[in-house]
GROMACS .gro file of C-alpha atoms in nm:
model
  404
    1MET     CA    1   0.000   0.000   0.000
    2SER     CA    2   0.138   0.341  -0.097
    3PHE     CA    3   0.202   0.611   0.162
    4ARG     CA    4  -0.074   0.822   0.001
    5HIS     CA    5  -0.318   0.533   0.030
    6GLN     CA    6  -0.221   0.474   0.394
    7LEU     CA    7  -0.265   0.842   0.477
    8LEU     CA    8  -0.607   0.851   0.310
    9SER     CA    9  -0.717   0.545   0.506
   10LEU     CA   10  -0.611   0.704   0.833
   11LEU     CA   11  -0.796   1.026   0.754
   12LEU     CA   12  -1.111   0.837   0.663
   13ALA     CA   13  -1.094   0.642   0.989
   14THR     CA   14  -1.076   0.954   1.202
   15LEU     CA   15  -1.300   1.186   0.998
   16PRO     CA   16  -1.633   1.092   1.163
   17LEU     CA   17  -1.489   1.158   1.507
   18VAL     CA   18  -1.371   1.503   1.407
   19SER     CA   19  -1.661   1.623   1.197
   20LEU     CA   20  -1.950   1.548   1.429
   21ALA     CA   21  -1.800   1.541   1.779
   22GLY     CA   22  -1.902   1.899   1.853
   23ALA     CA   23  -2.261   1.872   1.734
   24GLU     CA   24  -2.401   1.712   2.053
   25GLU     CA   25  -2.551   1.446   1.833
   26TRP     CA   26  -2.530   1.087   1.960
   27TYR     CA   27  -2.522   0.953   1.607
   28ARG     CA   28  -2.378   0.612   1.681
   29TRP     CA   29  -2.356   0.344   1.952
   30ARG     CA   30  -2.158   0.472   2.255
   31GLY     CA   31  -2.159   0.820   2.108
   32PRO     CA   32  -1.940   1.038   1.883
   33ASN     CA   33  -1.617   0.922   2.042
   34LEU     CA   34  -1.733   0.561   2.096
   35ASP     CA   35  -1.661   0.591   2.469
   36GLY     CA   36  -2.008   0.622   2.624
   37ILE     CA   37  -1.936   0.978   2.748
   38ALA     CA   38  -2.161   1.271   2.652
   39ASP     CA   39  -2.093   1.643   2.674
   40GLY     CA   40  -2.323   1.757   2.954
   41GLY     CA   41  -2.313   2.123   2.860
   42SER     CA   42  -2.479   2.325   3.135
   43TRP     CA   43  -2.656   2.033   3.305
   44SER     CA   44  -2.573   2.004   3.675
   45GLY     CA   45  -2.652   1.632   3.695
   46VAL     CA   46  -2.928   1.701   3.947
   47PHE     CA   47  -3.294   1.617   3.890
   48PRO     CA   48  -3.561   1.852   4.032
   49ASP     CA   49  -3.681   1.771   4.385
   50GLY     CA   50  -4.028   1.694   4.259
   51GLY     CA   51  -3.899   1.446   4.001
   52ALA     CA   52  -3.750   1.469   3.656
   53LYS     CA   53  -3.919   1.680   3.393
   54VAL     CA   54  -4.064   1.425   3.147
   55LEU     CA   55  -4.082   1.573   2.799
   56TRP     CA   56  -4.263   1.278   2.641
   57ARG     CA   57  -4.322   0.907   2.662
   58SER     CA   58  -4.389   0.648   2.389
   59SER     CA   59  -4.367   0.278   2.309
   60VAL     CA   60  -4.159   0.099   2.047
   61GLY     CA   61  -4.201  -0.274   2.115
   62ILE     CA   62  -3.982  -0.542   2.270
   63GLY     CA   63  -3.608  -0.512   2.230
   64PHE     CA   64  -3.275  -0.393   2.364
   65SER     CA   65  -3.184  -0.139   2.096
   66SER     CA   66  -3.041   0.188   2.232
   67PHE     CA   67  -3.086   0.537   2.084
   68VAL     CA   68  -2.913   0.752   1.826
   69THR     CA   69  -2.987   1.115   1.750
   70GLY     CA   70  -2.942   1.339   1.448
   71LYS     CA   71  -3.109   1.634   1.275
   72GLY     CA   72  -3.383   1.666   1.537
   73LEU     CA   73  -3.469   1.295   1.544
   74VAL     CA   74  -3.408   1.019   1.797
   75ILE     CA   75  -3.416   0.664   1.658
   76THR     CA   76  -3.445   0.317   1.815
   77MET     CA   77  -3.596  -0.025   1.736
   78GLY     CA   78  -3.847  -0.269   1.881
   79HIS     CA   79  -4.050  -0.577   1.790
   80VAL     CA   80  -4.422  -0.542   1.724
   81GLY     CA   81  -4.644  -0.820   1.589
   82ASP     CA   82  -4.436  -1.017   1.339
   83ASN     CA   83  -4.204  -0.728   1.259
   84SER     CA   84  -3.905  -0.537   1.377
   85VAL     CA   85  -3.985  -0.166   1.367
   86VAL     CA   86  -3.742   0.126   1.336
   87THR     CA   87  -3.900   0.440   1.481
   88ALA     CA   88  -3.774   0.797   1.442
   89PHE     CA   89  -3.920   1.039   1.696
   90ASP     CA   90  -3.917   1.413   1.688
   91GLN     CA   91  -3.680   1.489   1.978
   92LYS     CA   92  -3.889   1.779   2.107
   93THR     CA   93  -4.241   1.637   2.081
   94GLY     CA   94  -4.203   1.258   2.078
   95GLU     CA   95  -4.423   1.235   1.771
   96ALA     CA   96  -4.317   0.961   1.528
   97ALA     CA   97  -4.164   1.128   1.224
   98TRP     CA   98  -4.151   0.796   1.044
   99THR     CA   99  -4.136   0.422   1.099
  100PHE     CA  100  -3.982   0.144   0.892
  101GLN     CA  101  -4.070  -0.217   0.952
  102PHE     CA  102  -3.951  -0.550   0.823
  103ALA     CA  103  -4.059  -0.909   0.889
  104ALA     CA  104  -3.862  -1.064   1.174
  105PRO     CA  105  -3.920  -1.336   1.434
  106LEU     CA  106  -3.932  -1.230   1.800
  107ASP     CA  107  -3.671  -1.502   1.862
  108ASP     CA  108  -3.711  -1.503   2.239
  109ARG     CA  109  -3.483  -1.794   2.320
  110ASP     CA  110  -3.338  -1.742   2.671
  111PHE     CA  111  -3.452  -1.377   2.680
  112GLU     CA  112  -3.743  -1.152   2.576
  113GLY     CA  113  -3.626  -1.128   2.214
  114GLY     CA  114  -3.658  -0.842   1.967
  115PRO     CA  115  -3.386  -0.625   1.810
  116THR     CA  116  -3.057  -0.604   2.000
  117SER     CA  117  -2.854  -0.384   1.764
  118THR     CA  118  -2.857  -0.003   1.764
  119PRO     CA  119  -2.890   0.189   1.435
  120THR     CA  120  -2.613   0.417   1.306
  121ILE     CA  121  -2.667   0.761   1.154
  122ASP     CA  122  -2.422   0.880   0.890
  123SER     CA  123  -2.495   1.207   0.711
  124ASP     CA  124  -2.843   1.167   0.556
  125HIS     CA  125  -2.864   0.792   0.606
  126VAL     CA  126  -2.953   0.545   0.882
  127TYR     CA  127  -2.797   0.197   0.880
  128VAL     CA  128  -2.983  -0.083   1.055
  129LEU     CA  129  -2.865  -0.440   1.123
  130SER     CA  130  -3.129  -0.705   1.202
  131ARG     CA  131  -3.066  -1.009   1.420
  132MET     CA  132  -3.108  -1.218   1.100
  133GLY     CA  133  -2.814  -1.039   0.941
  134GLU     CA  134  -3.004  -0.808   0.707
  135VAL     CA  135  -2.858  -0.461   0.657
  136PHE     CA  136  -3.094  -0.175   0.566
  137CYS     CA  137  -2.993   0.170   0.448
  138LEU     CA  138  -3.272   0.425   0.511
  139ASP     CA  139  -3.316   0.790   0.433
  140LEU     CA  140  -3.276   0.981   0.759
  141LYS     CA  141  -3.543   1.238   0.679
  142SER     CA  142  -3.816   1.007   0.547
  143GLY     CA  143  -3.725   0.652   0.655
  144GLU     CA  144  -3.752   0.542   0.292
  145LEU     CA  145  -3.556   0.226   0.205
  146ILE     CA  146  -3.249   0.303  -0.012
  147TRP     CA  147  -3.097  -0.046  -0.023
  148LYS     CA  148  -3.108  -0.377   0.160
  149VAL     CA  149  -2.868  -0.673   0.172
  150SER     CA  150  -2.913  -1.011   0.340
  151LEU     CA  151  -2.562  -1.089   0.459
  152PRO     CA  152  -2.611  -1.464   0.515
  153ASP     CA  153  -2.735  -1.491   0.154
  154GLU     CA  154  -2.468  -1.262   0.015
  155THR     CA  155  -2.172  -1.405   0.206
  156GLY     CA  156  -2.269  -1.756   0.313
  157ILE     CA  157  -2.151  -1.672   0.664
  158ARG     CA  158  -2.344  -1.821   0.959
  159LEU     CA  159  -2.528  -1.612   1.216
  160PRO     CA  160  -2.424  -1.615   1.582
  161GLY     CA  161  -2.643  -1.807   1.828
  162TRP     CA  162  -2.851  -1.508   1.938
  163GLY     CA  163  -2.840  -1.323   1.605
  164CYS     CA  164  -2.651  -1.010   1.511
  165SER     CA  165  -2.633  -0.751   1.791
  166ALA     CA  166  -2.345  -0.516   1.709
  167ALA     CA  167  -2.406  -0.171   1.569
  168PRO     CA  168  -2.283  -0.093   1.214
  169LEU     CA  169  -1.964   0.118   1.208
  170VAL     CA  170  -1.902   0.372   0.931
  171ILE     CA  171  -1.544   0.457   0.838
  172GLY     CA  172  -1.499   0.661   0.523
  173ASN     CA  173  -1.698   0.497   0.243
  174LYS     CA  174  -1.718   0.162   0.425
  175LEU     CA  175  -1.986   0.008   0.644
  176LEU     CA  176  -1.824  -0.242   0.882
  177ILE     CA  177  -2.035  -0.521   1.028
  178ASN     CA  178  -1.946  -0.779   1.290
  179LEU     CA  179  -2.022  -1.105   1.106
  180GLY     CA  180  -1.789  -1.399   1.051
  181GLU     CA  181  -1.456  -1.453   1.222
  182ALA     CA  182  -1.332  -1.094   1.172
  183GLY     CA  183  -1.614  -0.894   1.018
  184ILE     CA  184  -1.714  -0.780   0.674
  185ALA     CA  185  -1.701  -0.451   0.486
  186MET     CA  186  -1.966  -0.310   0.254
  187GLN     CA  187  -1.975  -0.003   0.040
  188LYS     CA  188  -2.204   0.228   0.232
  189SER     CA  189  -2.355   0.390  -0.078
  190ASP     CA  190  -2.505   0.073  -0.225
  191GLY     CA  191  -2.431  -0.223   0.005
  192GLN     CA  192  -2.177  -0.382  -0.229
  193LEU     CA  193  -1.960  -0.639  -0.048
  194LEU     CA  194  -1.595  -0.525  -0.034
  195TRP     CA  195  -1.438  -0.800   0.175
  196LYS     CA  196  -1.543  -1.073   0.417
  197SER     CA  197  -1.382  -1.295   0.678
  198LYS     CA  198  -1.404  -1.668   0.738
  199ASP     CA  199  -1.734  -1.843   0.806
  200ARG     CA  200  -1.698  -1.869   1.183
  201GLU     CA  201  -1.925  -1.746   1.463
  202CYS     CA  202  -1.894  -1.377   1.537
  203GLY     CA  203  -1.921  -1.208   1.876
  204TYR     CA  204  -2.178  -0.946   1.973
  205ALA     CA  205  -1.959  -0.640   2.031
  206THR     CA  206  -1.943  -0.346   1.790
  207PRO     CA  207  -1.621  -0.297   1.588
  208VAL     CA  208  -1.389  -0.034   1.741
  209PRO     CA  209  -1.127   0.167   1.547
  210ILE     CA  210  -0.766   0.158   1.669
  211PRO     CA  211  -0.672   0.526   1.722
  212ASN     CA  212  -0.392   0.661   1.502
  213SER     CA  213  -0.346   0.327   1.328
  214ASN     CA  214  -0.175   0.340   0.992
  215PRO     CA  215  -0.311   0.179   0.788
  216ALA     CA  216  -0.648   0.226   0.953
  217ALA     CA  217  -0.750  -0.077   1.155
  218ILE     CA  218  -1.034  -0.195   1.377
  219VAL     CA  219  -1.079  -0.454   1.651
  220ILE     CA  220  -1.361  -0.703   1.602
  221ALA     CA  221  -1.497  -0.963   1.845
  222SER     CA  222  -1.549  -1.318   1.725
  223GLY     CA  223  -1.698  -1.595   1.937
  224LYS     CA  224  -1.350  -1.705   2.042
  225SER     CA  225  -1.117  -1.407   1.999
  226TYR     CA  226  -1.068  -1.035   1.940
  227LYS     CA  227  -0.891  -0.959   1.611
  228ALA     CA  228  -0.737  -0.650   1.457
  229VAL     CA  229  -0.795  -0.616   1.085
  230GLU     CA  230  -0.714  -0.352   0.827
  231VAL     CA  231  -1.017  -0.147   0.724
  232GLU     CA  232  -0.913  -0.133   0.360
  233SER     CA  233  -0.849  -0.499   0.298
  234GLY     CA  234  -0.979  -0.700   0.594
  235GLU     CA  235  -0.628  -0.845   0.638
  236GLU     CA  236  -0.574  -0.977   0.992
  237LEU     CA  237  -0.301  -0.799   1.188
  238TRP     CA  238  -0.317  -0.989   1.517
  239SER     CA  239  -0.551  -1.194   1.732
  240ILE     CA  240  -0.611  -1.241   2.105
  241ARG     CA  241  -0.769  -1.575   2.195
  242TRP     CA  242  -1.063  -1.497   2.426
  243LEU     CA  243  -1.286  -1.795   2.504
  244THR     CA  244  -1.620  -1.720   2.673
  245SER     CA  245  -1.916  -1.947   2.750
  246PHE     CA  246  -2.173  -1.946   2.468
  247ASN     CA  247  -1.918  -1.752   2.255
  248CYS     CA  248  -2.070  -1.440   2.409
  249ASN     CA  249  -1.808  -1.168   2.364
  250ALA     CA  250  -2.051  -0.873   2.379
  251ALA     CA  251  -1.866  -0.584   2.545
  252ASP     CA  252  -1.686  -0.344   2.312
  253PRO     CA  253  -1.306  -0.342   2.355
  254ILE     CA  254  -1.158  -0.021   2.496
  255ILE     CA  255  -0.834   0.112   2.348
  256LYS     CA  256  -0.622   0.381   2.516
  257ASP     CA  257  -0.256   0.470   2.472
  258LYS     CA  258  -0.187   0.152   2.270
  259LYS     CA  259  -0.343  -0.066   2.537
  260LEU     CA  260  -0.652  -0.279   2.483
  261PHE     CA  261  -0.904  -0.368   2.755
  262LEU     CA  262  -1.127  -0.675   2.710
  263SER     CA  263  -1.401  -0.808   2.934
  264SER     CA  264  -1.676  -1.067   2.906
  265GLY     CA  265  -1.940  -1.216   3.135
  266TYR     CA  266  -2.019  -1.575   3.228
  267ASN     CA  267  -1.727  -1.568   3.474
  268ARG     CA  268  -1.476  -1.495   3.192
  269GLY     CA  269  -1.329  -1.177   3.347
  270ALA     CA  270  -1.108  -0.902   3.204
  271GLY     CA  271  -0.764  -0.837   3.068
  272LEU     CA  272  -0.538  -0.553   2.953
  273PHE     CA  273  -0.302  -0.602   2.659
  274SER     CA  274  -0.026  -0.391   2.510
  275ILE     CA  275  -0.081  -0.356   2.133
  276ASP     CA  276   0.233  -0.153   2.076
  277THR     CA  277   0.408  -0.455   1.930
  278ALA     CA  278   0.346  -0.692   1.638
  279GLU     CA  279   0.176  -0.938   1.873
  280PRO     CA  280  -0.027  -0.821   2.176
  281GLU     CA  281   0.132  -0.879   2.515
  282THR     CA  282  -0.064  -0.940   2.834
  283VAL     CA  283  -0.040  -0.666   3.097
  284TRP     CA  284  -0.279  -0.826   3.343
  285LYS     CA  285  -0.581  -1.062   3.362
  286ASN     CA  286  -0.832  -1.121   3.641
  287LYS     CA  287  -1.198  -1.191   3.712
  288GLU     CA  288  -1.276  -0.863   3.891
  289MET     CA  289  -1.471  -0.709   3.598
  290LYS     CA  290  -1.702  -0.931   3.395
  291ASN     CA  291  -1.896  -0.722   3.139
  292GLN     CA  292  -2.172  -0.950   3.009
  293ILE     CA  293  -2.363  -0.713   2.776
  294HIS     CA  294  -2.251  -0.357   2.864
  295GLY     CA  295  -1.904  -0.226   2.793
  296SER     CA  296  -1.726  -0.034   3.069
  297ILE     CA  297  -1.655   0.338   3.045
  298LEU     CA  298  -1.296   0.460   3.078
  299PHE     CA  299  -1.260   0.800   3.245
  300LYS     CA  300  -0.940   0.950   3.390
  301GLY     CA  301  -0.768   0.614   3.421
  302LYS     CA  302  -1.060   0.436   3.585
  303LEU     CA  303  -1.304   0.187   3.436
  304TYR     CA  304  -1.667   0.213   3.548
  305GLY     CA  305  -1.856  -0.100   3.453
  306ILE     CA  306  -2.128  -0.354   3.528
  307ASP     CA  307  -1.972  -0.668   3.670
  308GLY     CA  308  -2.146  -1.004   3.650
  309ASP     CA  309  -2.432  -1.161   3.465
  310MET     CA  310  -2.745  -0.946   3.450
  311GLU     CA  311  -2.993  -1.225   3.523
  312THR     CA  312  -2.823  -1.313   3.850
  313GLY     CA  313  -2.777  -0.957   3.977
  314ALA     CA  314  -2.478  -0.754   3.866
  315SER     CA  315  -2.268  -0.495   4.053
  316LEU     CA  316  -2.137  -0.152   3.963
  317ARG     CA  317  -1.758  -0.135   3.990
  318CYS     CA  318  -1.468   0.103   3.956
  319MET     CA  319  -1.144  -0.057   3.836
  320ASP     CA  320  -0.798   0.086   3.776
  321PHE     CA  321  -0.719   0.059   3.404
  322GLU     CA  322  -0.345   0.008   3.445
  323THR     CA  323  -0.349  -0.244   3.728
  324GLY     CA  324  -0.691  -0.415   3.721
  325GLU     CA  325  -0.735  -0.349   4.091
  326ILE     CA  326  -1.084  -0.268   4.219
  327ASP     CA  327  -1.132   0.072   4.382
  328TRP     CA  328  -1.490   0.012   4.487
  329SER     CA  329  -1.791  -0.209   4.422
  330GLU     CA  330  -2.160  -0.129   4.475
  331ASP     CA  331  -2.323  -0.470   4.508
  332ASP     CA  332  -2.688  -0.386   4.587
  333LEU     CA  333  -2.760  -0.142   4.304
  334ARG     CA  334  -2.867  -0.387   4.029
  335PRO     CA  335  -2.761  -0.162   3.739
  336GLY     CA  336  -2.939  -0.217   3.406
  337GLY     CA  337  -2.738   0.030   3.197
  338ILE     CA  338  -2.464   0.289   3.239
  339ALA     CA  339  -2.355   0.612   3.065
  340MET     CA  340  -2.153   0.922   3.151
  341VAL     CA  341  -2.239   1.289   3.113
  342GLY     CA  342  -1.946   1.521   3.171
  343ASP     CA  343  -1.786   1.403   3.495
  344ASP     CA  344  -2.093   1.220   3.620
  345LEU     CA  345  -2.208   0.861   3.590
  346ILE     CA  346  -2.569   0.797   3.497
  347VAL     CA  347  -2.697   0.458   3.600
  348LEU     CA  348  -3.034   0.320   3.497
  349THR     CA  349  -3.122   0.048   3.743
  350GLU     CA  350  -3.294  -0.269   3.638
  351ASP     CA  351  -3.624  -0.141   3.784
  352GLY     CA  352  -3.610   0.202   3.614
  353MET     CA  353  -3.440   0.441   3.858
  354LEU     CA  354  -3.207   0.698   3.706
  355ILE     CA  355  -2.921   0.782   3.942
  356THR     CA  356  -2.638   1.029   3.895
  357ALA     CA  357  -2.309   1.028   4.083
  358PRO     CA  358  -1.961   1.170   4.037
  359ALA     CA  359  -1.725   0.936   3.853
  360THR     CA  360  -1.449   0.903   4.111
  361SER     CA  361  -1.233   0.631   4.257
  362GLU     CA  362  -1.331   0.754   4.605
  363GLY     CA  363  -1.659   0.558   4.598
  364TRP     CA  364  -2.024   0.552   4.491
  365SER     CA  365  -2.191   0.866   4.623
  366PRO     CA  366  -2.520   0.942   4.444
  367THR     CA  367  -2.604   1.305   4.373
  368SER     CA  368  -2.961   1.272   4.251
  369GLU     CA  369  -3.217   1.012   4.146
  370THR     CA  370  -3.558   0.989   3.985
  371LYS     CA  371  -3.799   0.717   3.886
  372ALA     CA  372  -3.795   0.714   3.506
  373LEU     CA  373  -3.957   0.387   3.400
  374GLU     CA  374  -4.161   0.091   3.526
  375GLY     CA  375  -4.040  -0.246   3.407
  376LYS     CA  376  -3.716  -0.426   3.331
  377CYS     CA  377  -3.440  -0.199   3.194
  378TRP     CA  378  -3.128  -0.348   3.039
  379THR     CA  379  -3.043  -0.080   2.781
  380ALA     CA  380  -2.789   0.199   2.837
  381PRO     CA  381  -2.941   0.547   2.871
  382VAL     CA  382  -2.839   0.813   2.621
  383PHE     CA  383  -2.782   1.188   2.685
  384SER     CA  384  -2.806   1.416   2.386
  385ASP     CA  385  -2.894   1.784   2.345
  386GLN     CA  386  -2.983   1.822   2.717
  387LYS     CA  387  -3.219   1.524   2.710
  388ILE     CA  388  -3.196   1.173   2.851
  389TYR     CA  389  -3.350   0.884   2.656
  390CYS     CA  390  -3.407   0.547   2.817
  391ARG     CA  391  -3.630   0.243   2.765
  392THR     CA  392  -3.754  -0.083   2.909
  393VAL     CA  393  -3.705  -0.424   2.755
  394HIS     CA  394  -4.077  -0.420   2.666
  395GLY     CA  395  -4.040  -0.097   2.476
  396GLU     CA  396  -4.160   0.184   2.702
  397VAL     CA  397  -3.956   0.495   2.614
  398VAL     CA  398  -3.911   0.814   2.812
  399CYS     CA  399  -3.744   1.143   2.720
  400ILE     CA  400  -3.635   1.351   3.019
  401ASP     CA  401  -3.571   1.721   2.975
  402CYS     CA  402  -3.250   1.827   3.153
  403ARG     CA  403  -3.264   2.196   3.065
  404GLU     CA  404  -3.236   2.405   3.379
   0.00000   0.00000   0.00000
């Protein structure tokens, strides 16, 4: 690859982070910087004494899809009847600007079922990945279908046991999907397949770019490993063997200063690896942080994450990134989702309480709380444009106005 080609690949990998980071739009899973941290602006992190100001409520159907925002819309997915439904709400009023539905089984084996992936907004388009491996490109303004590709039909690659769950990742002109041993790449304009990996079971985590990589590279979870591949060609650069029960590698990797943090549930545990060499080297491994479905959030050298399997009661923990030592653990909270706004943690508990607290290694010390939802909550809340969006597994959605 020529130097010019390498430089172009690097620019395309970093362009989305630069161009939209200041817009306060949560246009993709885990936000503009893929770290789960939102710019809080003027919000103090405190809910009014009489309870949070609810701007609107709605219902979207069963599922675990989180929210993305762009151009005045907030978008998520749910299962209704025999279909998966993508709904775009007006952020201010909660009125449905458009819906797009497609036939899909509920597929409620071992859990409630419904969509588990989160859409991705890129410019005027919305990319949606179904659990059955279909990719839809929709017009952001109208919801009109632009193109559709069934990846199992197109590639011959098997689906993972619980269906596709990762969010699509856009880098330059490519749409990167976690399917197969190390992902696939499509042309985002028309869905044309650009490269694919081997027909082996993928994981459930979303692909993550390696910062400042040249040529541009991403890390993708398979059912048995985390692999780095070149964005342009799909060529494998290195692999970390990471075996987890049920092949459930669902938490996104976290990359900082050429170190890679991995964590999985089902008693797998966590590890930190140096990726500054041709082959990753282990820094530490332990079982002190087991992220089953939610990735941890790295802030000022500390990892804040949900430890343990959700169905048996998980804990909220603070872990030192460099050493893997636990600073504190809150074992009675039963967190259902986690996000950060500015310097504050926002935890949505399994029974619908929203709690804010400073993100500090000194301990868990809540600042404010409010009852947001009734019902089981296992989806991470999203803060965008001074509003918090959260949902239940059965599809009740609330928008909380944080303007003060």
